[in-house]
């Protein structure tokens, strides 16, 4: 297979940008052909039987995410083929700290309709100029005849679009053909992948293999592999780079780390998880606001049964917020109301047992699998702040302060106390955000995370292909944090620091209220009711499928029917 890919790497270097655009069009057609089976197999493999209200998750995080990414990459290739920058027509302005910011979502009217009120920004590293950003946009597609060799992608086991998107990014950003080693949890989806990605497999741009850690280790060390990319957990990354941390090889691993001599002798990039904060900025919220944002937080934790690297794990609340207890009551109710589902990811039982051991006072919500940990003033928050449970475990930590004082304290706490730098969520009402003004934006600039979501969830950043996805820059193999490098990034931008997403604090029709329209830093108006990815959405499964089918066929009549269902969420 690796020999075949070596030939494929040379073939890829002879394709023009137009040919690559058409090839991605063929992949798009094959993904659309298998989309229904893809969603069905993925949902069933996670214990979501036909008719389950959360099966829509597998439409959105599988074929939908793949289709919108393919469309975005095709648009980028088309621009480059015409001699244009992928940033042509994209509005740029200044972000705090001397940064350049590009408004990369929405870029089409249909995005503005399906995700009304949501925006996405790319913040470049300080010092990057607009001319530089436009000139370097395109990455390896600026030099399409230079082959990138054969890369290894060690696929994630939790979300089915991740390995597919990682493979496509290797081709687009690096001209690198790929051998994909699928996580065993996704073995059942491999036949679907093989048909969906047949246009890449046939010419030798991709091979797919199964197997456990031994197969991954063999491939990572293979002399024919030029680069490794992994989506997973820090311990797996460390084992690949440095060696085993226990057993017979532990002493040699420790010595290699001390001497900074990695076992892996080739470059590696990684997208890893962490403990994602949910910062609740105190304000004056209505009962409806409390319920909606409690369901929002419950979704951040319970989507995919908590088996997400971007699942919100730690809520930061103000002890001085008069509505603190009312919000916690609403959050408990939302945890109880979310539909029951299996906790399916391997070793989740151990993670839940660890949470129960770490926090004997935790309450267990819903069907008894959802841990609700309220860390008291004298309690030790270390475990919930540094352990990525990757299961339905939610911690609540209280900090003093109101207004800017609280925001600054919460930002510092997230930066200094929590493990990882992948994503942070911030919920703030429009009146409070307007009152804080530039101080709030400066605080967001101080928040050291790869994706910051304001009144939205970082999963929206994952789902938006024109945004980069990865940990905050600066990680090293010695201290990998939430990873090295980025993926997605369909505009193929260089010198990027982070993504920032913004959403409506209130859904339609409450978004029409005057106090919802005064927000600084982005639009607060939205015609979107409760989003279909909310775990409490009554029509989420049908709407998620409908949105995906629209991306497949562009049928506006059917989309109208889907939008009617959305308003019954």
Coordinates of C-alpha atoms in Angstrom, one line a residue:
X1 CA 0.0 0.0 0.0
X2 CA 2.8 2.4 0.9
X3 CA 4.5 1.6 -2.5
X4 CA 1.2 2.4 -4.3
X5 CA 1.0 5.7 -2.4
X6 CA 4.5 6.6 -3.4
X7 CA 3.4 6.3 -7.0
X8 CA 0.2 8.2 -6.2
X9 CA 2.2 11.1 -4.7
X10 CA 3.9 11.5 -8.1
X11 CA 0.6 11.3 -9.9
X12 CA -0.9 14.0 -7.6
X13 CA 1.9 16.4 -8.5
X14 CA 1.0 16.2 -12.1
X15 CA -2.7 17.2 -11.6
X16 CA -3.6 20.7 -12.4
X17 CA -5.7 22.8 -10.0
X18 CA -8.7 22.4 -12.3
X19 CA -8.2 18.6 -12.3
X20 CA -8.0 18.6 -8.5
X21 CA -11.2 20.7 -8.3
X22 CA -13.0 18.1 -10.5
X23 CA -11.6 15.3 -8.5
X24 CA -13.1 16.8 -5.3
X25 CA -16.4 17.1 -7.1
X26 CA -16.3 13.4 -7.8
X27 CA -15.6 12.8 -4.1
X28 CA -18.5 15.0 -3.2
X29 CA -20.8 13.0 -5.5
X30 CA -19.7 9.7 -3.9
X31 CA -20.1 11.1 -0.4
X32 CA -23.7 12.2 -1.2
X33 CA -24.4 8.7 -2.6
X34 CA -23.5 7.0 0.7
X35 CA -24.6 9.7 3.1
X36 CA -27.7 8.0 4.3
X37 CA -25.9 4.7 4.9
X38 CA -23.0 6.6 6.5
X39 CA -25.3 8.3 9.1
X40 CA -27.2 5.1 9.7
X41 CA -24.2 2.9 10.3
X42 CA -22.5 5.5 12.5
X43 CA -25.6 6.0 14.6
X44 CA -26.3 2.3 15.0
X45 CA -22.6 1.6 16.0
X46 CA -23.2 4.1 18.9
X47 CA -26.3 2.4 20.1
X48 CA -28.8 4.9 18.6
X49 CA -31.4 2.7 17.1
X50 CA -33.8 3.9 14.3
X51 CA -36.2 6.5 15.6
X52 CA -33.8 7.7 18.3
X53 CA -34.1 11.5 18.6
X54 CA -30.3 12.0 18.6
X55 CA -29.6 10.2 15.3
X56 CA -29.3 13.6 13.6
X57 CA -25.9 14.0 15.3
X58 CA -24.5 11.5 12.9
X59 CA -25.9 13.3 9.8
X60 CA -24.2 16.6 11.0
X61 CA -20.9 15.3 12.2
X62 CA -20.5 12.8 9.3
X63 CA -21.7 13.5 5.8
X64 CA -22.8 17.1 6.4
X65 CA -19.3 18.2 7.7
X66 CA -17.7 16.4 4.8
X67 CA -19.9 17.9 2.1
X68 CA -19.5 21.5 3.3
X69 CA -15.7 21.0 3.6
X70 CA -15.4 19.6 0.0
X71 CA -17.4 22.6 -1.3
X72 CA -15.1 25.0 0.5
X73 CA -11.9 23.4 -0.8
X74 CA -13.3 23.3 -4.3
X75 CA -14.0 27.1 -4.1
X76 CA -10.4 27.6 -2.9
X77 CA -8.9 25.6 -5.7
X78 CA -11.1 27.4 -8.3
X79 CA -9.9 30.8 -7.0
X80 CA -6.2 29.7 -7.2
X81 CA -6.7 28.3 -10.7
X82 CA -7.8 31.8 -11.8
X83 CA -4.8 33.4 -10.2
X84 CA -6.9 34.8 -7.3
X85 CA -6.3 34.6 -3.6
X86 CA -8.8 32.5 -1.7
X87 CA -9.2 35.6 0.5
X88 CA -10.5 37.6 -2.4
X89 CA -13.8 39.2 -1.4
X90 CA -13.3 38.3 2.3
X91 CA -13.7 41.2 4.6
X92 CA -10.7 41.9 6.9
X93 CA -10.3 44.2 9.9
X94 CA -8.4 44.7 13.1
X95 CA -8.6 42.4 16.1
X96 CA -7.1 43.3 19.5
X97 CA -3.4 43.1 20.0
X98 CA -2.4 44.3 16.6
X99 CA -3.9 41.3 14.9
X100 CA -5.5 41.0 11.5
X101 CA -9.0 39.4 11.4
X102 CA -10.8 37.8 8.4
X103 CA -14.5 37.3 8.5
X104 CA -14.7 33.9 6.9
X105 CA -18.3 32.9 7.8
X106 CA -20.9 33.2 6.3
X107 CA -19.5 33.5 2.8
X108 CA -22.7 32.5 1.0
X109 CA -26.3 33.5 1.3
X110 CA -27.4 29.9 2.1
X111 CA -24.9 29.8 5.1
X112 CA -26.6 32.9 6.3
X113 CA -30.0 31.3 6.1
X114 CA -29.2 27.8 7.6
X115 CA -27.0 29.3 10.4
X116 CA -28.6 32.7 10.8
X117 CA -26.9 34.9 13.4
X118 CA -23.7 32.9 13.5
X119 CA -20.4 34.3 12.3
X120 CA -16.8 33.0 12.1
X121 CA -13.5 34.8 12.2
X122 CA -9.9 33.8 11.6
X123 CA -7.4 35.8 13.8
X124 CA -3.9 35.8 12.4
X125 CA -0.8 35.9 14.5
X126 CA 0.3 39.4 15.6
X127 CA 2.3 41.1 12.8
X128 CA 0.7 39.3 9.9
X129 CA -0.4 41.9 7.3
X130 CA -3.3 41.8 5.0
X131 CA -1.1 41.7 2.0
X132 CA 0.9 38.8 3.5
X133 CA -2.3 36.9 4.4
X134 CA -3.7 37.2 0.9
X135 CA -0.4 36.4 -0.8
X136 CA 0.2 33.2 1.3
X137 CA -3.3 31.9 1.2
X138 CA -3.2 28.5 -0.7
X139 CA -0.4 26.8 1.2
X140 CA 0.8 23.8 -0.9
X141 CA -1.6 24.5 -3.7
X142 CA 0.5 27.5 -4.5
X143 CA 3.2 25.0 -5.5
X144 CA 1.1 22.1 -6.8
X145 CA 3.9 20.3 -8.6
X146 CA 5.9 19.8 -5.4
X147 CA 4.9 16.4 -3.9
X148 CA 4.6 16.1 -0.2
X149 CA 5.3 12.4 0.1
X150 CA 3.2 9.8 2.0
X151 CA 1.6 10.7 5.3
X152 CA 0.0 8.6 8.0
X153 CA -3.3 9.7 9.5
X154 CA -4.2 7.9 12.7
X155 CA -7.9 8.5 12.7
X156 CA -10.1 9.6 15.6
X157 CA -12.6 7.1 17.1
X158 CA -15.4 9.3 18.1
X159 CA -16.7 11.4 15.1
X160 CA -16.8 9.9 11.7
X161 CA -16.0 12.9 9.6
X162 CA -12.7 13.5 11.4
X163 CA -10.5 11.0 9.6
X164 CA -12.0 11.9 6.3
X165 CA -11.4 15.6 6.8
X166 CA -7.9 15.0 8.0
X167 CA -7.1 13.0 4.8
X168 CA -8.4 15.8 2.6
X169 CA -6.4 18.4 4.6
X170 CA -3.2 16.4 4.0
X171 CA -3.8 16.6 0.3
X172 CA -4.9 20.2 0.2
X173 CA -2.5 21.8 2.6
X174 CA 0.6 19.7 2.1
X175 CA 0.2 17.8 -1.3
X176 CA 0.5 14.7 0.8
X177 CA -1.2 11.4 -0.1
X178 CA -2.2 9.3 2.9
X179 CA -2.6 5.9 4.5
X180 CA -5.4 6.2 6.9
X181 CA -5.4 3.9 9.9
X182 CA -9.0 3.8 11.2
X183 CA -9.6 3.7 14.9
X184 CA -11.2 0.3 15.8
X185 CA -14.4 2.0 17.0
X186 CA -15.0 3.0 13.4
X187 CA -14.4 -0.4 11.7
X188 CA -18.1 -0.7 10.8
X189 CA -17.9 2.6 8.8
X190 CA -14.8 1.5 6.7
X191 CA -16.9 0.0 3.8
X192 CA -18.7 3.4 3.7
X193 CA -15.4 5.3 3.7
X194 CA -14.1 3.1 0.9
X195 CA -17.0 3.9 -1.3
X196 CA -17.2 7.6 -0.3
X197 CA -13.5 8.1 -1.0
X198 CA -13.2 5.8 -4.0
X199 CA -12.2 8.7 -6.3
X200 CA -9.1 9.1 -4.1
X201 CA -8.4 5.4 -3.6
X202 CA -8.5 4.5 -7.3
X203 CA -5.6 6.8 -8.5
X204 CA -3.4 5.9 -5.4
X205 CA -4.0 9.0 -3.3
X206 CA -5.4 7.1 -0.3
X207 CA -5.3 3.7 1.3
X208 CA -7.4 2.7 4.3
X209 CA -6.3 0.1 6.9
X210 CA -7.7 -1.3 10.1
X211 CA -6.0 -2.5 13.3
X212 CA -5.0 -1.7 16.8
X213 CA -2.1 0.2 18.3
X214 CA 0.5 -2.3 16.9
X215 CA -0.6 -1.4 13.3
X216 CA -0.3 2.3 14.1
X217 CA 3.1 1.9 15.7
X218 CA 4.4 -0.1 12.7
X219 CA 3.2 2.5 10.2
X220 CA 4.5 5.5 12.2
X221 CA 8.0 4.0 12.2
X222 CA 7.9 2.9 8.6
X223 CA 10.6 4.5 6.5
X224 CA 8.1 5.1 3.7
X225 CA 6.1 7.4 5.8
X226 CA 7.2 11.1 5.7
X227 CA 4.8 12.6 8.3
X228 CA 2.3 11.5 11.0
X229 CA -0.9 13.2 11.9
X230 CA -3.0 12.0 14.9
X231 CA -6.4 13.0 16.3
X232 CA -6.6 11.5 19.7
X233 CA -5.4 11.8 23.3
X234 CA -2.2 13.1 24.8
X235 CA -1.0 9.7 26.2
X236 CA -1.3 8.2 22.7
X237 CA 0.7 11.1 21.2
X238 CA 3.4 10.7 23.9
X239 CA 3.7 7.0 23.3
X240 CA 4.2 7.5 19.5
X241 CA 6.7 10.3 20.0
X242 CA 8.6 9.2 23.1
X243 CA 7.7 5.6 23.8
X244 CA 5.8 3.7 26.4
X245 CA 5.3 5.4 29.8
X246 CA 5.0 2.1 31.7
X247 CA 6.5 -1.4 31.6
X248 CA 9.9 -2.5 30.3
X249 CA 10.4 0.6 28.1
X250 CA 9.5 3.3 30.6
X251 CA 13.0 4.0 31.7
X252 CA 14.2 4.5 28.2
X253 CA 11.2 6.7 27.4
X254 CA 12.0 8.9 30.4
X255 CA 15.6 9.2 29.4
X256 CA 14.7 10.2 25.8
X257 CA 12.4 12.9 27.2
X258 CA 15.1 14.3 29.5
X259 CA 17.6 14.4 26.6
X260 CA 14.9 15.6 24.1
X261 CA 15.6 12.7 21.7
X262 CA 12.2 11.7 20.4
X263 CA 11.7 8.0 19.4
X264 CA 9.7 9.2 16.3
X265 CA 12.2 10.5 13.7
X266 CA 9.8 12.3 11.5
X267 CA 7.5 15.4 11.8
X268 CA 4.1 14.9 13.5
X269 CA 1.0 17.1 13.9
X270 CA -1.8 16.4 16.2
X271 CA -5.3 17.5 17.3
X272 CA -5.8 16.5 20.9
X273 CA -8.4 17.2 23.5
X274 CA -8.4 18.9 26.9
X275 CA -10.8 20.4 29.5
X276 CA -12.9 22.9 27.7
X277 CA -14.3 25.8 29.8
X278 CA -17.7 27.3 29.6
X279 CA -17.5 30.8 31.0
X280 CA -20.9 32.2 32.2
X281 CA -20.6 36.0 32.4
X282 CA -23.1 37.3 35.0
X283 CA -25.9 39.5 33.7
X284 CA -29.7 39.9 34.0
X285 CA -31.2 36.9 32.3
X286 CA -34.9 36.1 31.8
X287 CA -36.3 32.7 32.8
X288 CA -36.3 31.8 29.1
X289 CA -32.6 32.8 28.8
X290 CA -31.8 30.6 31.8
X291 CA -33.5 27.6 30.2
X292 CA -32.1 28.1 26.7
X293 CA -28.5 28.6 27.9
X294 CA -28.8 25.7 30.3
X295 CA -29.8 23.5 27.4
X296 CA -26.9 25.0 25.4
X297 CA -24.4 23.9 28.2
X298 CA -26.1 20.5 28.4
X299 CA -25.5 20.1 24.7
X300 CA -21.9 21.0 25.0
X301 CA -21.4 18.2 27.4
X302 CA -23.9 15.5 26.3
X303 CA -23.6 15.6 22.5
X304 CA -22.2 12.3 21.3
X305 CA -22.6 11.2 25.0
X306 CA -19.7 13.4 26.0
X307 CA -17.2 11.6 23.7
X308 CA -15.9 14.8 22.1
X309 CA -12.6 16.5 22.4
X310 CA -14.5 19.8 22.4
X311 CA -17.2 18.8 24.9
X312 CA -17.5 21.5 27.5
X313 CA -16.4 20.0 30.8
X314 CA -16.0 22.9 33.3
X315 CA -18.5 25.7 33.9
X316 CA -17.0 28.8 35.4
X317 CA -19.7 30.7 37.4
X318 CA -19.7 33.9 39.4
X319 CA -20.3 33.6 43.1
X320 CA -21.7 37.1 43.0
X321 CA -24.3 36.4 40.3
X322 CA -27.8 36.7 41.9
X323 CA -29.1 34.2 39.3
X324 CA -26.4 31.6 39.9
X325 CA -28.7 29.1 41.7
X326 CA -31.5 29.6 39.2
X327 CA -29.1 28.8 36.4
X328 CA -27.8 25.7 38.2
X329 CA -31.5 24.6 38.7
X330 CA -32.1 25.0 34.9
X331 CA -28.9 23.1 34.1
X332 CA -29.9 20.2 36.3
X333 CA -33.3 20.1 34.6
X334 CA -31.6 20.2 31.1
X335 CA -29.3 17.3 32.1
X336 CA -32.3 15.3 33.2
X337 CA -34.4 16.2 30.1
X338 CA -31.8 15.2 27.5
X339 CA -32.8 11.8 25.9
X340 CA -31.2 8.7 27.3
X341 CA -28.4 7.2 25.3
X342 CA -25.5 4.7 25.7
X343 CA -22.2 5.8 27.1
X344 CA -20.5 3.9 24.3
X345 CA -16.8 4.9 24.0
X346 CA -14.3 2.3 25.1
X347 CA -13.2 2.6 28.8
X348 CA -15.9 5.2 29.5
X349 CA -16.9 3.1 32.5
X350 CA -13.5 3.7 33.9
X351 CA -13.7 7.4 33.4
X352 CA -17.1 7.6 35.1
X353 CA -15.8 5.5 38.0
X354 CA -12.8 7.8 38.3
X355 CA -15.1 10.8 38.5
X356 CA -17.2 9.1 41.2
X357 CA -14.0 8.4 43.1
X358 CA -12.6 11.9 42.7
X359 CA -15.9 13.5 43.7
X360 CA -18.1 11.3 46.0
X361 CA -20.5 14.2 46.4
X362 CA -21.3 14.4 42.7
X363 CA -24.9 13.9 41.7
X364 CA -25.8 11.6 38.8
X365 CA -28.5 13.0 36.5
X366 CA -30.8 11.6 33.9
X367 CA -30.4 7.8 33.7
X368 CA -27.6 7.9 36.3
X369 CA -24.7 8.1 33.8
X370 CA -24.3 11.9 33.9
X371 CA -22.1 13.3 36.6
X372 CA -22.8 16.8 37.9
X373 CA -19.9 18.0 40.0
X374 CA -20.3 21.1 42.0
X375 CA -16.8 22.0 43.4
X376 CA -17.3 23.7 46.8
X377 CA -15.1 26.5 48.2
X378 CA -13.0 24.1 50.1
X379 CA -13.0 21.3 47.6
X380 CA -10.1 20.3 45.3
X381 CA -10.9 21.1 41.7
X382 CA -7.7 19.6 40.3
X383 CA -9.2 16.4 38.9
X384 CA -12.1 18.0 37.0
X385 CA -9.8 20.8 35.7
X386 CA -7.0 18.5 34.5
X387 CA -8.6 15.2 33.5
X388 CA -10.3 15.0 30.2
X389 CA -13.0 12.5 31.2
X390 CA -14.3 12.1 27.6
X391 CA -17.6 11.0 29.1
X392 CA -20.7 12.8 30.4
X393 CA -19.0 14.5 33.4
X394 CA -19.6 18.2 34.0
X395 CA -17.8 20.3 36.7
X396 CA -18.9 23.6 38.1
X397 CA -16.4 25.9 39.7
X398 CA -17.3 29.3 41.2
X399 CA -15.1 32.4 41.1
X400 CA -15.8 35.8 42.6
X401 CA -16.5 39.0 40.7
X402 CA -18.9 40.7 38.3
X403 CA -18.5 42.4 35.0
X404 CA -15.0 42.9 33.6
X405 CA -13.5 41.7 36.9
X406 CA -15.1 38.3 36.6
X407 CA -14.3 38.0 32.9
X408 CA -10.6 38.7 33.5
X409 CA -10.5 36.3 36.4
X410 CA -12.3 33.5 34.5
X411 CA -9.9 34.0 31.5
X412 CA -6.9 33.7 33.7
X413 CA -8.3 30.7 35.5
X414 CA -9.0 28.9 32.2
X415 CA -5.5 29.7 30.9
X416 CA -3.6 28.7 34.0
X417 CA -5.6 25.9 35.6
X418 CA -7.3 23.9 32.9
X419 CA -5.6 21.2 30.8
X420 CA -5.5 21.8 27.0
X421 CA -6.0 24.7 24.6
X422 CA -8.4 23.4 22.0
X423 CA -11.6 25.3 22.7
X424 CA -13.3 27.7 25.1
X425 CA -17.0 28.7 25.3
X426 CA -18.3 32.1 26.6
X427 CA -21.9 32.9 27.2
X428 CA -22.8 36.6 27.7
X429 CA -26.0 38.6 27.2
X430 CA -26.0 41.4 24.7
X431 CA -26.5 44.2 27.3
X432 CA -23.6 43.1 29.4
X433 CA -21.3 42.6 26.4
X434 CA -22.2 46.1 25.1
X435 CA -21.4 47.5 28.5
X436 CA -18.0 45.8 28.6
X437 CA -17.2 46.9 25.1
X438 CA -13.5 46.7 24.2
X439 CA -12.6 45.2 27.5
X440 CA -14.5 42.1 26.6
X441 CA -12.8 41.8 23.3
X442 CA -9.4 42.3 24.9
X443 CA -10.2 39.5 27.3
X444 CA -11.0 37.2 24.4
X445 CA -7.7 38.0 22.9
X446 CA -6.1 36.9 26.2
X447 CA -7.9 33.6 26.2
X448 CA -5.3 31.1 24.9
X449 CA -7.4 28.6 23.0
X450 CA -7.5 27.6 19.3
X451 CA -11.2 28.2 19.0
X452 CA -13.2 30.7 21.1
X453 CA -17.0 30.5 20.8
X454 CA -19.0 33.4 22.1
X455 CA -22.7 32.5 22.6
X456 CA -22.0 29.5 20.4
X457 CA -20.3 26.1 20.9
X458 CA -16.8 25.3 19.7
X459 CA -18.4 22.5 17.7
X460 CA -19.7 25.2 15.4
X461 CA -16.0 26.0 14.8
X462 CA -15.3 22.4 14.0
X463 CA -18.2 22.2 11.6
X464 CA -17.3 25.4 9.7
X465 CA -14.6 24.4 7.1
X466 CA -13.3 27.9 6.5
X467 CA -12.1 28.1 10.1
X468 CA -8.9 26.4 11.4
X469 CA -9.2 23.7 13.9
X470 CA -6.5 22.8 16.4
X471 CA -4.9 23.8 19.7
X472 CA -3.5 27.3 20.4
X473 CA 0.0 27.8 18.8
X474 CA 3.1 27.2 20.8
X475 CA 2.8 23.6 21.7
X476 CA 5.8 21.3 21.4
X477 CA 6.4 17.5 21.5
X478 CA 7.6 18.0 25.0
X479 CA 4.5 19.9 26.1
X480 CA 1.9 19.1 23.4
X481 CA -1.1 20.7 25.1
X482 CA -4.0 20.2 22.6
X483 CA -1.8 19.5 19.7
X484 CA 0.5 20.9 17.0
X485 CA -0.7 22.5 13.8
X486 CA -4.3 22.8 12.4
X487 CA -6.7 21.0 10.1
X488 CA -9.9 22.1 8.2
X489 CA -8.8 25.7 7.2
X490 CA -10.3 25.3 3.8
X491 CA -9.1 28.7 2.7
X492 CA -5.6 27.3 3.2
X493 CA -4.5 30.3 5.3
X494 CA -1.0 30.7 6.7
X495 CA 0.1 32.4 9.9
X496 CA -3.2 31.8 11.8
X497 CA -3.6 32.0 15.5
X498 CA -7.2 31.1 16.3
X499 CA -10.8 30.9 15.2
X500 CA -13.5 33.0 16.9
X501 CA -17.2 32.1 16.5
X502 CA -20.2 34.2 17.6
X503 CA -23.8 33.3 17.9
X504 CA -27.1 34.7 19.0
X505 CA -27.7 34.8 22.8
X506 CA -31.4 34.3 22.1
X507 CA -33.0 32.2 19.4
X508 CA -35.9 33.4 17.2
X509 CA -38.3 34.9 18.0
X510 CA -36.8 36.3 21.2
X511 CA -33.9 37.5 19.1
X512 CA -36.2 40.3 17.9
X513 CA -36.3 41.8 21.4
X514 CA -34.6 45.3 21.4
X515 CA -32.2 44.3 24.1
X516 CA -31.0 41.5 21.8
X517 CA -29.9 43.8 19.1
X518 CA -27.5 46.0 21.0
X519 CA -24.6 43.6 21.1
X520 CA -21.1 44.9 20.1
X521 CA -18.8 42.7 18.2
X522 CA -21.3 40.9 16.0
X523 CA -24.9 40.4 15.1
X524 CA -27.3 39.3 17.8
X525 CA -30.3 38.9 15.5
X526 CA -31.2 35.4 14.3
X527 CA -34.1 33.8 12.5
X528 CA -32.9 30.4 13.7
X529 CA -35.0 28.8 16.5
X530 CA -33.5 26.3 18.8
X531 CA -30.5 24.9 16.8
X532 CA -30.9 21.3 15.6
X533 CA -27.8 20.1 17.4
X534 CA -29.2 20.9 20.8
X535 CA -29.8 17.6 22.6
X536 CA -33.2 18.9 23.7
X537 CA -34.4 19.7 20.1
X538 CA -37.6 17.8 19.4
X539 CA -37.0 17.9 15.6
X540 CA -33.2 17.8 15.6
X541 CA -32.9 14.4 13.9
X542 CA -35.2 15.4 11.0
X543 CA -33.7 18.9 10.6
X544 CA -30.1 17.7 10.7
X545 CA -30.9 15.1 8.0
X546 CA -32.8 17.8 6.0
X547 CA -29.9 20.2 6.1
X548 CA -27.5 17.5 4.9
X549 CA -29.8 16.5 2.1
X550 CA -30.0 20.1 1.0
X551 CA -26.2 20.2 0.8
X552 CA -26.5 17.1 -1.4
X553 CA -29.1 18.1 -3.8
X554 CA -29.8 21.9 -3.4
X555 CA -33.6 21.3 -3.4
X556 CA -35.1 24.5 -2.0
X557 CA -38.6 23.0 -1.9
X558 CA -37.4 20.2 0.4
X559 CA -35.4 22.8 2.4
X560 CA -38.6 24.8 3.1
X561 CA -40.2 21.7 4.6
X562 CA -37.0 21.2 6.8
X563 CA -37.1 24.8 8.0
X564 CA -40.8 24.4 9.0
X565 CA -39.6 21.4 11.1
X566 CA -36.8 23.6 12.6
X567 CA -39.4 26.0 14.0
X568 CA -41.0 23.1 15.9
X569 CA -37.8 22.3 17.7

